Tab-separated table of C-alpha atoms and ligand atoms in Angstrom:
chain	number	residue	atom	x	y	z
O	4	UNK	CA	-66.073	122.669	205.252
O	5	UNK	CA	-64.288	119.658	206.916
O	6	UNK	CA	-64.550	117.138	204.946
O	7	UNK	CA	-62.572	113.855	205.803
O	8	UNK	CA	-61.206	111.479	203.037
O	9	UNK	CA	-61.090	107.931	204.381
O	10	UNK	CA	-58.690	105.836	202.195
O	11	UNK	CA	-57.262	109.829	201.112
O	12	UNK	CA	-54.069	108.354	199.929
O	13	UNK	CA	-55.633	105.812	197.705
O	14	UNK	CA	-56.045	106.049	193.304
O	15	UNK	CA	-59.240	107.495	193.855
O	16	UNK	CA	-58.851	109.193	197.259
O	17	UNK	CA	-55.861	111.585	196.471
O	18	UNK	CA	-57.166	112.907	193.563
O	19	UNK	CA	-60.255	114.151	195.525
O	20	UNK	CA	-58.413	115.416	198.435
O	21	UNK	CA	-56.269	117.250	195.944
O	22	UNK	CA	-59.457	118.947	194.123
O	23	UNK	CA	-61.343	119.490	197.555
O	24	UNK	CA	-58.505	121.597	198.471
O	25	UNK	CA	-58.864	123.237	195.086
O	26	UNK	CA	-62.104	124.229	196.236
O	27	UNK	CA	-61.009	125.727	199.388
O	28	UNK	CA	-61.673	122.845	201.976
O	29	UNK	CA	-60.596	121.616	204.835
O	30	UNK	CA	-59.498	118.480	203.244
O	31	UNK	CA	-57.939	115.483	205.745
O	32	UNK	CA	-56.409	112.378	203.773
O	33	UNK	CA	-57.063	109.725	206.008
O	34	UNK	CA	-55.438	106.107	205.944
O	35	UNK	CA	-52.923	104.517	207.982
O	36	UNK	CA	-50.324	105.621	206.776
O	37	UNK	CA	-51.367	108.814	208.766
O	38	UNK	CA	-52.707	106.875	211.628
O	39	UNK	CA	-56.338	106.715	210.705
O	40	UNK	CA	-57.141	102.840	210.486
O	41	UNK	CA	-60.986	102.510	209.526
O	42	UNK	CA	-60.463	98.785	210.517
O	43	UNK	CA	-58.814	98.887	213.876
O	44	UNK	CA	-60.755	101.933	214.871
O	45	UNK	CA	-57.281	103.604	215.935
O	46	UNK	CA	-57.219	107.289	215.375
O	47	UNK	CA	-60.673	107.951	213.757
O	48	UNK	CA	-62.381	109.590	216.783
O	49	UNK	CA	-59.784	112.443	216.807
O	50	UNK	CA	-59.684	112.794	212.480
O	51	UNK	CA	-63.782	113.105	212.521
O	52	UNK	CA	-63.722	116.219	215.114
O	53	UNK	CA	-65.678	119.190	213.559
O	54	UNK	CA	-66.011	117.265	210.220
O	55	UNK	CA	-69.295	118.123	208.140
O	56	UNK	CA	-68.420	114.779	205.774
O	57	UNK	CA	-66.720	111.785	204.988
O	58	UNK	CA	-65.689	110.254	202.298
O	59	UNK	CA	-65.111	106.357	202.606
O	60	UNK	CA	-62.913	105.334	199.068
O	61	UNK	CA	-60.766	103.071	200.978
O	62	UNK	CA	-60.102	99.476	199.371
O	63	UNK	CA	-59.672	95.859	201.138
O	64	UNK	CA	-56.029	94.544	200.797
O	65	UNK	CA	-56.969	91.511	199.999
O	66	UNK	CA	-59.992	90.125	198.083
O	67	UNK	CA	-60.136	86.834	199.238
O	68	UNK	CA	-63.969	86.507	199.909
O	69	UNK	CA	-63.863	85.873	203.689
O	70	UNK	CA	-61.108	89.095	204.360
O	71	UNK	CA	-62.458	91.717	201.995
O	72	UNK	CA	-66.303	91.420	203.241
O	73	UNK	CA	-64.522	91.435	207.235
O	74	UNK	CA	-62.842	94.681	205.905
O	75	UNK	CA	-66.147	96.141	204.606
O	76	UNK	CA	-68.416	95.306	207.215
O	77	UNK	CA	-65.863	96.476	210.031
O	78	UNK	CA	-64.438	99.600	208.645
O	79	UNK	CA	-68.368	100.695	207.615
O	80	UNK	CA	-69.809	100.194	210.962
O	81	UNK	CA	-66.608	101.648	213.162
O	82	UNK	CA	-66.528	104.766	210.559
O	83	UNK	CA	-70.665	104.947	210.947
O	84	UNK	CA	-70.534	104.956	214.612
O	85	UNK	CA	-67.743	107.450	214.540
O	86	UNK	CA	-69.469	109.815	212.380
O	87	UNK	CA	-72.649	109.441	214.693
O	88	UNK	CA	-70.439	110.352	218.015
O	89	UNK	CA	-68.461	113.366	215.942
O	90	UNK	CA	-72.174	114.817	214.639
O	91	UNK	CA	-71.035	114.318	210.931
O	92	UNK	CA	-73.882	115.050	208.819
O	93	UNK	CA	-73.341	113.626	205.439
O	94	UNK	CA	-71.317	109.669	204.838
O	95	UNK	CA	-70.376	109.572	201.064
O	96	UNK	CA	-69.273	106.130	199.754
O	97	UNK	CA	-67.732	104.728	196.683
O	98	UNK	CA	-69.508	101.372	195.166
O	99	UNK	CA	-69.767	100.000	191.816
O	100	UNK	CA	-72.472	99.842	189.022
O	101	UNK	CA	-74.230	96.394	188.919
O	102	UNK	CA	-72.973	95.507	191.980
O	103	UNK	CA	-75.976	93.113	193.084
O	104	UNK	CA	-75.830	91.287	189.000
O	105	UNK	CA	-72.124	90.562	190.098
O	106	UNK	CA	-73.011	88.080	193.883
O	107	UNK	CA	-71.215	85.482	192.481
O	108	UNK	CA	-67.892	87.445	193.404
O	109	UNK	CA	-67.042	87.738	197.211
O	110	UNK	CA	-66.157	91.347	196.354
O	111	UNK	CA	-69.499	92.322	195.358
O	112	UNK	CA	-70.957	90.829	197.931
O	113	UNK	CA	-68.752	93.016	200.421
O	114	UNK	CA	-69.862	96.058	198.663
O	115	UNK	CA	-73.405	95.100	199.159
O	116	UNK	CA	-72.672	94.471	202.242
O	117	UNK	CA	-70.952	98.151	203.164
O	118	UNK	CA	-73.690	99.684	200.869
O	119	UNK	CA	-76.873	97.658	202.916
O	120	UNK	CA	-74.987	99.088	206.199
O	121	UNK	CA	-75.194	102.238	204.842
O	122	UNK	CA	-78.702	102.204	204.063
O	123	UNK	CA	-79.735	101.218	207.320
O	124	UNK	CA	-77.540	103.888	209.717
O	125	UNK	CA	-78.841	107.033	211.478
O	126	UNK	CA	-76.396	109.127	209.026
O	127	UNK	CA	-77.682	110.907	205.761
O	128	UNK	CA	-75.478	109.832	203.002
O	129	UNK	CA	-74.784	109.472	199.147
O	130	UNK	CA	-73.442	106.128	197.323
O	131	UNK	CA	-71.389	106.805	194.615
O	132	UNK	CA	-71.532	104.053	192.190
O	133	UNK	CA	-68.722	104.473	189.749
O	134	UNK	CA	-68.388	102.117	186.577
O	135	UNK	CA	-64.716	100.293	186.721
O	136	UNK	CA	-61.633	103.199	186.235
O	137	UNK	CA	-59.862	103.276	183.102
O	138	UNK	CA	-56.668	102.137	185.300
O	139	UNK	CA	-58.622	99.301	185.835
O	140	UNK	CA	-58.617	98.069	182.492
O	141	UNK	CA	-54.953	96.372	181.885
O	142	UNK	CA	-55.532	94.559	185.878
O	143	UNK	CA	-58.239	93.007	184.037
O	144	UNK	CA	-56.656	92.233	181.091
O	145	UNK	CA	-53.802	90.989	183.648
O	146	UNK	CA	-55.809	88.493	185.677
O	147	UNK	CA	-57.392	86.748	182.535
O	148	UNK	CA	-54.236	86.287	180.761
O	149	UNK	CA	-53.198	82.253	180.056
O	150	UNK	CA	-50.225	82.363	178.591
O	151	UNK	CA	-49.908	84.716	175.752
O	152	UNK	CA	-53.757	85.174	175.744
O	153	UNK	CA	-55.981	87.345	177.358
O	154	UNK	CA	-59.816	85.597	177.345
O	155	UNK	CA	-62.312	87.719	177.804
O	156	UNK	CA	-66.387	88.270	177.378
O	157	UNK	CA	-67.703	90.567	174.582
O	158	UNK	CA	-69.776	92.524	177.217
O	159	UNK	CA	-70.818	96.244	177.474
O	160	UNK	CA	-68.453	98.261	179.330
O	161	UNK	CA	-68.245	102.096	179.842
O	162	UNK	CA	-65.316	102.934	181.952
O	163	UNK	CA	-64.513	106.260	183.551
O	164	UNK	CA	-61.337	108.016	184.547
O	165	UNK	CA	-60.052	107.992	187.832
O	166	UNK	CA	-59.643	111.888	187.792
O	167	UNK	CA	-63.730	112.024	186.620
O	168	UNK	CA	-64.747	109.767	189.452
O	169	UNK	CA	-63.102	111.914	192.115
O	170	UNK	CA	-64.574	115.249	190.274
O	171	UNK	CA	-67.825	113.583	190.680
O	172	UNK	CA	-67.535	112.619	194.320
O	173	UNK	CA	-66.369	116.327	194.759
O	174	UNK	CA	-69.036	117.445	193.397
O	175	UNK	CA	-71.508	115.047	195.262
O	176	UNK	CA	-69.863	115.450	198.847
O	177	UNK	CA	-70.621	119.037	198.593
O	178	UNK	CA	-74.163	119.119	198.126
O	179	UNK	CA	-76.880	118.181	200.807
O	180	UNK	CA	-76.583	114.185	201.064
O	181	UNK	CA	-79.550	112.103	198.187
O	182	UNK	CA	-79.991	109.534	200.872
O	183	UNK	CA	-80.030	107.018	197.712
O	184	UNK	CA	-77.583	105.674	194.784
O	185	UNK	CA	-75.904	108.243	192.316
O	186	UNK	CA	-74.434	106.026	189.062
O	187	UNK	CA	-71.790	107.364	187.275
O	188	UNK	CA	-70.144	106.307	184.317
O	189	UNK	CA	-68.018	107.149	181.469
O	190	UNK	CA	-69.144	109.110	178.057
O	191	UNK	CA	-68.725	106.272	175.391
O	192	UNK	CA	-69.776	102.459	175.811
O	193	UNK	CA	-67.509	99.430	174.201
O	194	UNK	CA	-67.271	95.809	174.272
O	195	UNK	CA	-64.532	94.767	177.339
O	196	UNK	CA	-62.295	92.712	174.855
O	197	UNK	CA	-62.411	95.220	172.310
O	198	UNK	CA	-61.042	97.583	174.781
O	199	UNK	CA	-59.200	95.145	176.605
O	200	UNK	CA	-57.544	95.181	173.087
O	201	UNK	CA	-56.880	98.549	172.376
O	202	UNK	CA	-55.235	99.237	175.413
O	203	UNK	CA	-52.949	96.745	175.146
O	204	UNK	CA	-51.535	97.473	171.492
O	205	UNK	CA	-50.860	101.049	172.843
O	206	UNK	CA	-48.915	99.653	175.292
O	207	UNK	CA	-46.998	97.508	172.780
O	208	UNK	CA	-48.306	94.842	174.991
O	209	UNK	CA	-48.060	91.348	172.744
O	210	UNK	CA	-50.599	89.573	174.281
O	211	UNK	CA	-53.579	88.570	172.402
O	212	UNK	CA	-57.084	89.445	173.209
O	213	UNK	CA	-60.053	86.737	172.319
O	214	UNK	CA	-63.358	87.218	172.602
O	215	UNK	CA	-64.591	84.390	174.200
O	216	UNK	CA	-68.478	84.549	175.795
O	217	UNK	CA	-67.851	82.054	178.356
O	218	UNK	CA	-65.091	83.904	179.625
O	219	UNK	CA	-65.432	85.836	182.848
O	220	UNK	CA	-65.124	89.049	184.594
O	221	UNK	CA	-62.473	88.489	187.613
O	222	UNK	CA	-63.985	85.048	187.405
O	223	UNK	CA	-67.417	85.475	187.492
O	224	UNK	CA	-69.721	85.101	184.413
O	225	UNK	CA	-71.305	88.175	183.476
O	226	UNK	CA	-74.648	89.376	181.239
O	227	UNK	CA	-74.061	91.474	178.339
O	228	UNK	CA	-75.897	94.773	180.507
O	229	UNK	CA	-73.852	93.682	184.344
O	230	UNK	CA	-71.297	96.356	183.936
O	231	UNK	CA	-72.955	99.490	182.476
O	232	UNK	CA	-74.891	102.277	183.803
O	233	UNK	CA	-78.980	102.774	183.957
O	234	UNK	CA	-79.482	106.111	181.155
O	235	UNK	CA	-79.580	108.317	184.144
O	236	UNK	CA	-75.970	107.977	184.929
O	237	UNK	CA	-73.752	110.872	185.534
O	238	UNK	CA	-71.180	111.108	182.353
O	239	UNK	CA	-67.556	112.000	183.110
O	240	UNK	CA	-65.680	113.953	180.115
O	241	UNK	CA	-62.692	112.187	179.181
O	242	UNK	CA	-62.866	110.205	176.127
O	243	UNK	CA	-60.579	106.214	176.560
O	244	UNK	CA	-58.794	107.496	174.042
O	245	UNK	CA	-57.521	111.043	175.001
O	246	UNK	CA	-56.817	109.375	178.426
O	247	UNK	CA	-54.559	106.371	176.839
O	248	UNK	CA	-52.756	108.816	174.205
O	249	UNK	CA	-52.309	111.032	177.413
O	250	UNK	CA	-50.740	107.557	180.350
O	251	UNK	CA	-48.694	106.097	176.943
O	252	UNK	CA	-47.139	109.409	175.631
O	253	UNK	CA	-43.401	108.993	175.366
O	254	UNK	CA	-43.461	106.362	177.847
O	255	UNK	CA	-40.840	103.802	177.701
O	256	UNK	CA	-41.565	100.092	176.262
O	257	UNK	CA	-41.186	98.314	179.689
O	258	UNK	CA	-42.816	101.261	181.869
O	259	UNK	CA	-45.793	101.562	178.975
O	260	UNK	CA	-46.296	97.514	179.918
O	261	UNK	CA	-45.964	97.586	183.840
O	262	UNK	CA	-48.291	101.185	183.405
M	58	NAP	N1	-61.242	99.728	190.399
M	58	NAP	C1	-62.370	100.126	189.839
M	58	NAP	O1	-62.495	100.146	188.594
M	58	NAP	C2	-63.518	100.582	190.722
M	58	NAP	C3	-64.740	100.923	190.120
M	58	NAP	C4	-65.765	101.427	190.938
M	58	NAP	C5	-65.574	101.554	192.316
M	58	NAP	N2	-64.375	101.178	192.868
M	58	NAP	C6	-64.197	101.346	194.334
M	58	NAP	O2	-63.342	102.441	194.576
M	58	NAP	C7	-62.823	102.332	195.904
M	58	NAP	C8	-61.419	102.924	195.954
M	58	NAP	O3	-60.599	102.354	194.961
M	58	NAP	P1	-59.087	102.824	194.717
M	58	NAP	O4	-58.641	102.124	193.461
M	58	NAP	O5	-58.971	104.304	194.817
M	58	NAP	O6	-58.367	102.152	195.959
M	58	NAP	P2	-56.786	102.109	196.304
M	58	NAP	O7	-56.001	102.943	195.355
M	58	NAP	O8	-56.425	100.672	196.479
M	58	NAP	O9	-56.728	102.831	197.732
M	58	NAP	C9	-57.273	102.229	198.860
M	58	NAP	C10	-57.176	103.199	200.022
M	58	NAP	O10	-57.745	102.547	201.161
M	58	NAP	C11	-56.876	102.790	202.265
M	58	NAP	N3	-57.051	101.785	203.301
M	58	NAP	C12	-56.780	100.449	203.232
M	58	NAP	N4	-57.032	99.869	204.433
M	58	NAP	C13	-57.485	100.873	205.266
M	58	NAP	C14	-57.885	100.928	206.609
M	58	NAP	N5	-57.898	99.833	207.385
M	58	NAP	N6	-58.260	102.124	207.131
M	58	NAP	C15	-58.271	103.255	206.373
M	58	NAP	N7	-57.885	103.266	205.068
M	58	NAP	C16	-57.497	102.084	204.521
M	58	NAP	C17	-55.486	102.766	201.658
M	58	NAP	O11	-54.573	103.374	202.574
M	58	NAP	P3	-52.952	103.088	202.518
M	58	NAP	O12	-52.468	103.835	201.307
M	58	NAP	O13	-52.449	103.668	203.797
M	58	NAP	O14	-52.807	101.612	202.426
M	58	NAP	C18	-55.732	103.599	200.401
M	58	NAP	O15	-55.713	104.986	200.734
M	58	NAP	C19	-62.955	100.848	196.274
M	58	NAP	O16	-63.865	100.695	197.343
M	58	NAP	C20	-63.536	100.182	195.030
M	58	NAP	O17	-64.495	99.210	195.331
M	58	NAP	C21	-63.362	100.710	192.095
């Protein structure tokens, strides 16, 4: 099967292409780098030719709230109009869990916005939404830092790893399209400063972690349920812990802290 990766070269995108090839498809890593610009439109005609799927796991380059939903809404409608011209029966994209209890962000509203376009097209399709990566967790801890201290909110998180989310899309872009929302999540649930925390001492990061309910998440105030999965959520394997031991292992200092 041809199956076209749309933002293949990505964190996310590159693992998948890598295990879709595993499996013994026809797996193109699309991005600009290879000419493929979901944006401009440029070279997506000729990548979708004879392709069964896409995958869209591409990423704005900036978040700034006016630029990432423009990059959302464009590069959803020029890769849905594509796939309708190319006969592409199945659009899988990547979203996030709680994304409609997290408006007050301009990110979250661009996801609801790419989702919503989605919904409405003439393509059958599957949304992936994926609780935040594990690689995800020290940019967090990174954008609430003040000084020496990282403030953050006590509230449920259940990260997954990166290598987990692109089995599951794998596994998803393969089968006939739900025409609804698949949530997937990680196995174990823990409080974000808790973790926040842990993952910084293994890094030998000296920054302190308080727990601070007023806090945000990226600068938006969250509830204590926002960022974790309904029960019905598809559980990756790897346990925070096996994955950390694994990215820190005999890592220097100063490449353990830039990790
Ligand atoms: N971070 C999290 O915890 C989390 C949780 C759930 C869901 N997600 C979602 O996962 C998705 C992928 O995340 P990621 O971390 O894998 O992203 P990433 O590593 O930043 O990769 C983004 C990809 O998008 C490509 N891209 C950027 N502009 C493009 C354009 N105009 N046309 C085509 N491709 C373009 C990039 O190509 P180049 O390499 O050529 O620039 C790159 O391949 C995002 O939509 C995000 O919302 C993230």
């Amino acid at each position: 099967m041809k199956i076209v990766v749309i933002g293949g070269t990505g964190l996310i995108g590159s693992k998948l292409v890598k295990k879709l090839r595993e499996h013994g498809h026809e797996a193109v890593a699309a991005s600009p780098n290879s000419g493929v610009n979901s944006v401009t439109g440029e070279g997506l005609a000729d990548a979708l030719k004879g392709a069964s799927v896409v995958v869209d796991v591409t990423n704005s380059p900036s978040w700034e709230d006016v630029a990432v939903l423009k990059f959302f809404e464009t590069s959803t409608r020029n890769l849905l109009a594509n796939e309708a011209a190319a006969g592409v029966g199945h659009h899988v994209a990547l979203s996030v869990v709680g994304t409609e209890r997290l408006l007050e962000s301009g990110f979250f509203r661009a996801k609801l916005a790419q989702e919503n376009l989605i919904k409405a097209s003439s393509i059958p399709y599957s949304i992936v939404r994926a609780t935040q990566f594990f690689e995800f967790v020290k940019p967090i801890a990174d954008f609430s830092t003040v000084g020496n201290q990282v403030l953050l909110p006590p509230a449920l998180f259940q990260p997954m790893a990166a290598d987990d989310v692109a089995s599951a899309i794998a596994r998803i872009a393969t089968n006939s399209p739900v025409n609804g929302m698949v949530e997937i999540g990680g196995p174990e649930q823990f409080r974000l400063d808790e973790l926040a925390r842990r993952d910084l001492a293994s890094r030998q990061d000296p920054r302190e972690v308080i727990s601070d309910p007023h806090a945000g998440y990226y600068g938006i105030q969250v509830t204590e349920r926002a960022l974790v999965p309904d029960d019905n959520a598809q559980l990756g394997e790897t346990h925070f812990e096996d994955w950390l031991d694994q990215s820190t292992k005999q890592a220097p200092k100063s490449a353990l802290q830039s990790a």
